[in-house]
Coordinates of C-alpha atoms and ligand atoms in Angstrom, one line a residue:
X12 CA 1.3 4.5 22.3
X13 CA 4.5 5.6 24.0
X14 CA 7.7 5.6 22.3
X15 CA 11.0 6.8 24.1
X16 CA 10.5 10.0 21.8
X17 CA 7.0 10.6 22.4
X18 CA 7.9 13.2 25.6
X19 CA 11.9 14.3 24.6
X20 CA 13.1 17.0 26.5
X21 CA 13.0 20.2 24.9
X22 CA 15.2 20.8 21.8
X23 CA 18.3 22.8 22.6
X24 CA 19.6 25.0 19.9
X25 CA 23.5 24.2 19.5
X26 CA 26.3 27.2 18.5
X27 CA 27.1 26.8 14.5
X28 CA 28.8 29.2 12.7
X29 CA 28.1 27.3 9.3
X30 CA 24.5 27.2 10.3
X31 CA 25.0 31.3 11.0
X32 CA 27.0 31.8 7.6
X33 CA 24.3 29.8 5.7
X34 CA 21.2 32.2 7.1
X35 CA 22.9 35.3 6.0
X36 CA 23.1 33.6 2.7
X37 CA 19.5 32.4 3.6
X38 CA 18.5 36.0 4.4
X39 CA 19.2 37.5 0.4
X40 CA 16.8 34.5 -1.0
X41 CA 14.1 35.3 2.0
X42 CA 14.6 39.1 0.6
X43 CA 14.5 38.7 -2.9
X44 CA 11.8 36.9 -2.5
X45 CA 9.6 40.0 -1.5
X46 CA 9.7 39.2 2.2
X47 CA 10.4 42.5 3.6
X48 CA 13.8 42.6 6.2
X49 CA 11.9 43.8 8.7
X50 CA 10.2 40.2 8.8
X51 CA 13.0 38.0 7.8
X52 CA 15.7 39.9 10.3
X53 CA 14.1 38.8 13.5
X54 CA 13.2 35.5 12.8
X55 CA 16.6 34.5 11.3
X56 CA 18.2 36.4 14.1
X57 CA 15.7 34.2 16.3
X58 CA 16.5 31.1 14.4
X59 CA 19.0 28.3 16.5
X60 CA 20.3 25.1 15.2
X61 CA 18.9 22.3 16.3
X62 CA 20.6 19.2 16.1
X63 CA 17.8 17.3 17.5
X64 CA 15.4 18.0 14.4
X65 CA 18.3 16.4 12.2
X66 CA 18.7 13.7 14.5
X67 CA 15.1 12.5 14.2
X68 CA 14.8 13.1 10.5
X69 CA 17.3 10.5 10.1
X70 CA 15.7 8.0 12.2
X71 CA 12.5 8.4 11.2
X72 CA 12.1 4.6 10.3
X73 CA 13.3 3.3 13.5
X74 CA 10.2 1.2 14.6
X75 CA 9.1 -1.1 11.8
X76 CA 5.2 -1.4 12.9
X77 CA 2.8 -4.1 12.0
X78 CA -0.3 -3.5 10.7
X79 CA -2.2 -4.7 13.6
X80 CA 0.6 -2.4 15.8
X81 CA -0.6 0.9 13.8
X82 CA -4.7 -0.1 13.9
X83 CA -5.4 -1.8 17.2
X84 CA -2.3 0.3 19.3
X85 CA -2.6 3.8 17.6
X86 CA -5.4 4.9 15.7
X87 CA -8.4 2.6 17.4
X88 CA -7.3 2.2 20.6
X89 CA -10.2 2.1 23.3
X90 CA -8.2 5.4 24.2
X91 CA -8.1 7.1 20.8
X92 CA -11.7 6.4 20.1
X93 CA -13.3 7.4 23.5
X94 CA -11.2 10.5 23.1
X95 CA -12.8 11.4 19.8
X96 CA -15.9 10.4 20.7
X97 CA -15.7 13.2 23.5
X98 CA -13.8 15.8 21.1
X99 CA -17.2 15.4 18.6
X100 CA -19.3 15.9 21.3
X101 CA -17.6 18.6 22.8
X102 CA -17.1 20.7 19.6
X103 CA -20.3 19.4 17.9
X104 CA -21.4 22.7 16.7
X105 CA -18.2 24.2 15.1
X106 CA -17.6 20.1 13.4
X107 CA -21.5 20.6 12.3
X108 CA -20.9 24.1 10.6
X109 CA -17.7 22.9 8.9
X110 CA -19.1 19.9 7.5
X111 CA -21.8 21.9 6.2
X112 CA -19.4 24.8 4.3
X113 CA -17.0 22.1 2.9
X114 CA -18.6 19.0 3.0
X115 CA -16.5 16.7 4.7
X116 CA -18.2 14.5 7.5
X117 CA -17.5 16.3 11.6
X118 CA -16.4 12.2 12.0
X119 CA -13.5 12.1 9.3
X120 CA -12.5 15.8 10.3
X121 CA -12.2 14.7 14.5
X122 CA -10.4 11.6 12.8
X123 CA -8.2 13.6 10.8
X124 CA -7.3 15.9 14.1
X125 CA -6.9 13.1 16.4
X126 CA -4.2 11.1 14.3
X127 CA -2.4 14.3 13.8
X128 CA -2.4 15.8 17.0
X129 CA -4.2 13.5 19.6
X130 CA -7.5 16.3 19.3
X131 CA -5.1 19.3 19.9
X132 CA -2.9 18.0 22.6
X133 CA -0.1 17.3 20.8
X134 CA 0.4 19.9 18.2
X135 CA 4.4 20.2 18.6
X136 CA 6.1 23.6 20.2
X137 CA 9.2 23.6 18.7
X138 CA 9.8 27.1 16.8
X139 CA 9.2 25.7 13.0
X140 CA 11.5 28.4 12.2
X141 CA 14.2 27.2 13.8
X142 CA 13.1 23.8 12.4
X143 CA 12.7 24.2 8.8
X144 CA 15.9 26.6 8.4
X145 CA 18.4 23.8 10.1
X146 CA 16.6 21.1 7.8
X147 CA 17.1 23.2 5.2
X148 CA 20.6 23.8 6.0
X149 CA 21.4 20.3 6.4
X150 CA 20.5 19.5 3.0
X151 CA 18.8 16.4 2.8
X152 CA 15.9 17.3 1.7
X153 CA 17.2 21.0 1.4
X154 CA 14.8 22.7 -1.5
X155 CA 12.0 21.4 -0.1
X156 CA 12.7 22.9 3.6
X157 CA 13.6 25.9 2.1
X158 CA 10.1 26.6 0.7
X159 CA 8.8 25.4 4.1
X160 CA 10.7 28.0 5.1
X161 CA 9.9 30.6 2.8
X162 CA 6.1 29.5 3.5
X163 CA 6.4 30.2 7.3
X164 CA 8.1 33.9 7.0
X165 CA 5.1 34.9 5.0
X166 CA 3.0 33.3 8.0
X167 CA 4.8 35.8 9.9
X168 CA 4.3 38.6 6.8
X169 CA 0.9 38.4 6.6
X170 CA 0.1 38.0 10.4
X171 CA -1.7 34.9 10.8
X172 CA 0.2 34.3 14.3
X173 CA 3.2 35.6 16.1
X174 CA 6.8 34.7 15.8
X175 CA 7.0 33.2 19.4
X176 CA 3.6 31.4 18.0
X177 CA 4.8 29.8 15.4
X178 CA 5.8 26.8 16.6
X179 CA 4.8 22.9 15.1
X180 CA 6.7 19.2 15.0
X181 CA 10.1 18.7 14.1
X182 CA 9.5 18.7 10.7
X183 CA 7.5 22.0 10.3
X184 CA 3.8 20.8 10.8
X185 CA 1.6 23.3 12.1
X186 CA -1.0 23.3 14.6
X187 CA -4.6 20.9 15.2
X188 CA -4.0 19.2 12.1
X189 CA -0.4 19.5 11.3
X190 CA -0.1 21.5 7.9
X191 CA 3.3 22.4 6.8
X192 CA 3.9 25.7 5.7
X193 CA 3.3 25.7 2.2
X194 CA -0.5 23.2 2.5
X195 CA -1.0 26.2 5.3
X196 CA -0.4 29.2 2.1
X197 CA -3.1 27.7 0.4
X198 CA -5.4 25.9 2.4
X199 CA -5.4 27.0 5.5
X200 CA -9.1 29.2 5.8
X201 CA -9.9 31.7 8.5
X202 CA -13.0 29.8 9.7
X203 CA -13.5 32.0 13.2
X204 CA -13.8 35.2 11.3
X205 CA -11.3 37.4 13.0
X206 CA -8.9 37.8 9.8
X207 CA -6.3 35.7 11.1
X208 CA -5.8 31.9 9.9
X209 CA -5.1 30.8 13.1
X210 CA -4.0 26.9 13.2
X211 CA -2.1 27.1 16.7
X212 CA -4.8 28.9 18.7
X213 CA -6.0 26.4 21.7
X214 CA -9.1 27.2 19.6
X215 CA -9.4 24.2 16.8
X216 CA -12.4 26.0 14.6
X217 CA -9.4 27.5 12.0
X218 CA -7.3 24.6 12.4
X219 CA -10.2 22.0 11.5
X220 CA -11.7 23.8 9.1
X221 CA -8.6 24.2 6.9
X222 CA -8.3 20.0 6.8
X223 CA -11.8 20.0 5.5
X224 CA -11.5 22.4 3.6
X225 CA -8.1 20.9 1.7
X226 CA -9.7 17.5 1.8
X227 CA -13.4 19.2 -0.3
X228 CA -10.5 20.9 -2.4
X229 CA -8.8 17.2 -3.3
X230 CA -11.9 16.4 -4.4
X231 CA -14.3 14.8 -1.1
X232 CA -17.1 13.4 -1.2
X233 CA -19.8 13.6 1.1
X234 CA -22.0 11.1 2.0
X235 CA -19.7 8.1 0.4
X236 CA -17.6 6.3 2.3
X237 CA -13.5 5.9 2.1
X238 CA -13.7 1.8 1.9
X239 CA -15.6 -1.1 3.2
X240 CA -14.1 -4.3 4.3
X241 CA -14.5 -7.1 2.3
X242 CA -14.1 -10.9 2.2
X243 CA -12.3 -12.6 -1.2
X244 CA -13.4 -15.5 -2.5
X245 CA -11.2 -18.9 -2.2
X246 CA -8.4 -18.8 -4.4
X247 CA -8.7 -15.3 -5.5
X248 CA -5.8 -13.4 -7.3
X249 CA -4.6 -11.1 -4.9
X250 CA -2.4 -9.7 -8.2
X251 CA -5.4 -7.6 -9.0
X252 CA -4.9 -5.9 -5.4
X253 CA -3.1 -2.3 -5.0
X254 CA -3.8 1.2 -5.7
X255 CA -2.8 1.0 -9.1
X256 CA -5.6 -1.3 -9.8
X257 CA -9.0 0.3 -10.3
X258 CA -12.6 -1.2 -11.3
X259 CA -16.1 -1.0 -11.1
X260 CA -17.9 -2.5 -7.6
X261 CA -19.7 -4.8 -10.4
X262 CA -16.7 -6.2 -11.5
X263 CA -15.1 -7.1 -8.3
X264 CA -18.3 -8.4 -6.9
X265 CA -17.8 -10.5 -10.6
X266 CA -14.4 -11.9 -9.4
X267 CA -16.3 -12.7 -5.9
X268 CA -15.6 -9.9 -3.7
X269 CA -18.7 -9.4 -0.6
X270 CA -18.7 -7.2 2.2
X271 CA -18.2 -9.0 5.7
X272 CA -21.9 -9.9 5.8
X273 CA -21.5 -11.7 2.7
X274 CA -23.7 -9.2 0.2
X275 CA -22.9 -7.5 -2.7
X276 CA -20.0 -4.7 -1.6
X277 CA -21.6 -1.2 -2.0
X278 CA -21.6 1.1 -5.0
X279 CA -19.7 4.3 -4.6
X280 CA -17.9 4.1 -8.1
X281 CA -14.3 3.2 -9.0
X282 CA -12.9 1.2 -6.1
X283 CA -9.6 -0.6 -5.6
X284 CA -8.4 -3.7 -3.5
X285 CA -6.3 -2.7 -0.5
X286 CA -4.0 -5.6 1.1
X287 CA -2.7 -3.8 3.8
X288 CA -1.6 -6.6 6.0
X289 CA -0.7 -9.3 2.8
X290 CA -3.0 -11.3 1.2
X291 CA -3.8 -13.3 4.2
X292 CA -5.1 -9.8 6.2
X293 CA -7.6 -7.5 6.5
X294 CA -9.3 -6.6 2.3
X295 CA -10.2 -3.3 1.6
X296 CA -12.6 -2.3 -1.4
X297 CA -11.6 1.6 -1.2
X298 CA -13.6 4.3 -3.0
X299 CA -12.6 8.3 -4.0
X300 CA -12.7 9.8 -0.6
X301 CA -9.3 7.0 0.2
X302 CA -7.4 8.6 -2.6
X303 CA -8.8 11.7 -1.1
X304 CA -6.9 11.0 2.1
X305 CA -3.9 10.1 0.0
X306 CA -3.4 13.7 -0.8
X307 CA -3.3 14.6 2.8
X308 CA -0.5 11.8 3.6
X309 CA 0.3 9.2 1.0
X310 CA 0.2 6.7 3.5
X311 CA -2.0 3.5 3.2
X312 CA -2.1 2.8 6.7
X313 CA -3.0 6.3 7.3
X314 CA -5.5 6.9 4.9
X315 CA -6.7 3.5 6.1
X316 CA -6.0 4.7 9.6
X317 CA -8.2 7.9 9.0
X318 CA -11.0 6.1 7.3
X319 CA -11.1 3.5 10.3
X320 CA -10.8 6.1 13.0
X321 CA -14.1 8.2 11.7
X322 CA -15.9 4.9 11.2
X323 CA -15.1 3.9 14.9
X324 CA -16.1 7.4 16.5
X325 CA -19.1 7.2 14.2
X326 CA -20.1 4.1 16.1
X327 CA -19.1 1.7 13.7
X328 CA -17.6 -1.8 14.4
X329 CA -14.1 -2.9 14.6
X330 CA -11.7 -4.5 11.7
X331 CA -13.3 -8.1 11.6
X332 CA -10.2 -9.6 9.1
X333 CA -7.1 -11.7 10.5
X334 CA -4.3 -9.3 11.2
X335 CA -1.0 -11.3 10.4
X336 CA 1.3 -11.9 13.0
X337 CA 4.9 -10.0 12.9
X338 CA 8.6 -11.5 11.6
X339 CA 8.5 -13.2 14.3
X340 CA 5.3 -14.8 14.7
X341 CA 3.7 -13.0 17.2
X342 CA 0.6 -10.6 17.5
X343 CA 0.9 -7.5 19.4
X344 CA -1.0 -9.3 22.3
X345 CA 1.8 -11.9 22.5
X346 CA 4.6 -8.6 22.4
X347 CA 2.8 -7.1 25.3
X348 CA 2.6 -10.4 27.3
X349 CA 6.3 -10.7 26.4
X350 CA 7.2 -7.4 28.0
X351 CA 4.9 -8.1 31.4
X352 CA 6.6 -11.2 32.0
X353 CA 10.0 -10.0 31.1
X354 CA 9.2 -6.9 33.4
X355 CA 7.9 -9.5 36.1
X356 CA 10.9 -11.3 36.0
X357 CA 13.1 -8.3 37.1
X358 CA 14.0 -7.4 33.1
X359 CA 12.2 -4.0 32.8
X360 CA 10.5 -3.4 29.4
X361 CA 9.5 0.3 30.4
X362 CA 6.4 -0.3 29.4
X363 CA 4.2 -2.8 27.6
X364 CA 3.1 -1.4 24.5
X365 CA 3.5 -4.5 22.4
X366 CA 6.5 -2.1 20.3
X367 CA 9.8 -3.9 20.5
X368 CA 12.4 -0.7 21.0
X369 CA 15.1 -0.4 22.2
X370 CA 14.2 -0.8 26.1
X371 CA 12.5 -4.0 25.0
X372 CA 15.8 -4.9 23.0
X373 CA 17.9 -5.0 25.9
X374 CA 16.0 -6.2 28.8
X375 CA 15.2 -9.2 26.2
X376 CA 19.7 -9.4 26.0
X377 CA 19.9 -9.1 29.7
X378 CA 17.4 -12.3 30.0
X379 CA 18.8 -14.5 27.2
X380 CA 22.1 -13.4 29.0
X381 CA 21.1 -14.2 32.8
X382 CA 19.5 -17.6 31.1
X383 CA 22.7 -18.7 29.0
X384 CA 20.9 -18.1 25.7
X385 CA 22.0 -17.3 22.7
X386 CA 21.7 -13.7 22.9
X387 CA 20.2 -12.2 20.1
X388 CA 17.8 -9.1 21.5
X389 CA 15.3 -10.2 19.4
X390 CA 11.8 -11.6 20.7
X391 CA 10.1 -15.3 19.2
X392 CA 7.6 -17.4 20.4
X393 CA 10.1 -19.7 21.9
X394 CA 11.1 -17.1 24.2
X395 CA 7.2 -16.4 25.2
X396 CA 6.9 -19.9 25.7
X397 CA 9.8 -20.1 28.5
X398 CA 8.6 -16.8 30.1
X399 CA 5.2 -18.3 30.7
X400 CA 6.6 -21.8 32.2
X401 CA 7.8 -19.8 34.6
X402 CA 5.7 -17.5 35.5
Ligands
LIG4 CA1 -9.4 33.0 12.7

């Protein structure tokens, strides 16, 4: 799905002589540490500002997705999954021999590496250097870039990759399947052999192998699924739902619970209910291995979103519950219909991805505008309605 920061132009590091004064300040820390100067001098010395990185750390919650958005137009689109299915095929034998050291399925370890970095071909090339020092000079979230920080010079210490190498996302994450610096310290496993932990190589055998093998370490489990979908009974208590909440299968298939077939939901040991999409949604009776996926981002769309993804490339069926439509009453179907028609009529949507952005914003004000509408920038089903009488 393509967002008008999907493909930025390359970061530009900006002069800043608080930025410079705060490294050499930076650079006593790095030392006392133990890292030795003749690490920490040329990759400070390398290290630029970048006012980008802060930029999109503050707008990180710019699109507000749906449910339905982040399931049917990022992690199980027709795209995404024939993509993986080709990844697994292609690297069959090194998924094969990692699932059988650590124990975590070749499906969930392609899904894993296809929602972090589209199977390899988005694994970020910004210097993570530069990146975690100006985070951690901002200050926001200062300690914790710091250690990132910290992390990545003894990356560079040890020898796991080269300085011009070590290069991620915005935020630091590293590589196939986007570790930070510190998961990287002690996760990260040198699965190729050659004595270097090699996440950014064009090669994904190290990269993969260290998501396995920090999903086995927060506790895996092969064999068992992350969740099944379920149906709930008329009138249940969707109270009972959320994370928090945790019983035996017996006891929710007690309070009416069945899978989508309408049998007993399966028996892999303390599960929760999982409303993703309200009580009207999708239902989710997740097992260990979810919370396992927790750990890796504590996301329930993602962990649902990884779970989903492995199922799908492992030949399983699609979500068969009724996403909900959006605040405004529409499914993503209707948001991508809305942006063809107000692309057709000369209002230019770049793109119909179904996410309402900023392009989608202010082709919809032009309309209203060029209409005599109230203009609001905002799409509704009245709106669709009039765009389709006259198309
Ligand atoms: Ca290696």
């Amino acid at each position: 799905m393509s967002t008008p920061t999907a493909r930025a132009a390359p970061m530009r590091a900006e002069r800043n002589p608080a930025f410079d004064a705060w490294k050499s300040q930076f650079r006593g820390r790095a030392i006392s540490a133990g890292i030795p100067a003749n690490v920490v001098d040329p990759a400070l010395n390398a290290a630029g500002f970048l006012p980008d990185v802060i930029a999109r750390d503050r707008r990180q919650t710019e699109f507000t997705r749906t449910f339905e958005d982040y399931i049917q137009g990022i992690v199980a689109s027709d795209e995404r999954i024939a993509a993986g299915r080709a990844a697994l095929s292609r690297h069959n034998a090194t998924l094969r021999a990692i699932e059988a050291r650590y124990g975590v399925e070749a499906e969930v370890v392609t899904a894993v590496w296809g929602l972090e970095s589209r199977y390899g071909t988005e694994r970020g090339d910004i210097p993570v250097i530069s990146a975690t020092a100006t985070l951690a000079f901002d200050g926001r979230r200062g300690a914790f870039f710091e250690s990132q920080l910290l992390a990545a010079l003894r990356i560079l210490q040890r020898g796991d990759t080269s300085l011009a190498n070590l290069r991620g996302s915005w935020a630091g994450a590293m590589g196939h399947t986007q570790f930070i610096p510190t998961t990287y310290q002690d996760y990260a496993v040198d699965f190729t052999g050659n004595g270097r932990r090699d996440i950014w190589s064009d090669d994904p055998a190290d990269g993969l192998a260290s998501a396995a093998n920090y999903l086995s370490r927060m506790g895996w489990r092969r064999g068992a699924p992350w969740g099944v979908e379920v149906r709930l009974p008329e009138g249940f208590n969707t109270g009972l739902a959320g994370r928090g909440s945790t019983r035996s299968v017996g006891e929710w298939a007690g309070l009416g619970l069945r899978d989508m077939d309408g049998r007993n939901p399966p028996d892999h040991g303390a599960a929760s209910l999982i409303l993703p999409d309200g009580p009207r949604g999708p239902a989710f009776l997740v097992f260990q291995n979810f919370r396992t996926i927790l750990r890796y981002n504590n996301s329930e769309f993602y962990a649902i979103g990884i779970g989903h993804l492995s199922d799908r490339i492992a030949g399983r069926g699609p979500i068969r519950g009724n996403f909900q439509p959006d605040r405004h009453g529409l499914r993503v179907g209707d948001r991508q219909e809305l942006q063809r028609l107000l692309t057709r009529a000369g209002f230019d949507t770049q793109g119909a991805d179904g996410v309402i952005g900023p392009n989608s914003e202010s082709a919809i004000r032009a309309y209203q505008q060029a209409r005599g509408l109230p203009v609001t920038g905002q799409p509704s089903r009245a709106l669709l309605d009039m765009l389709r009488s006259r198309a």
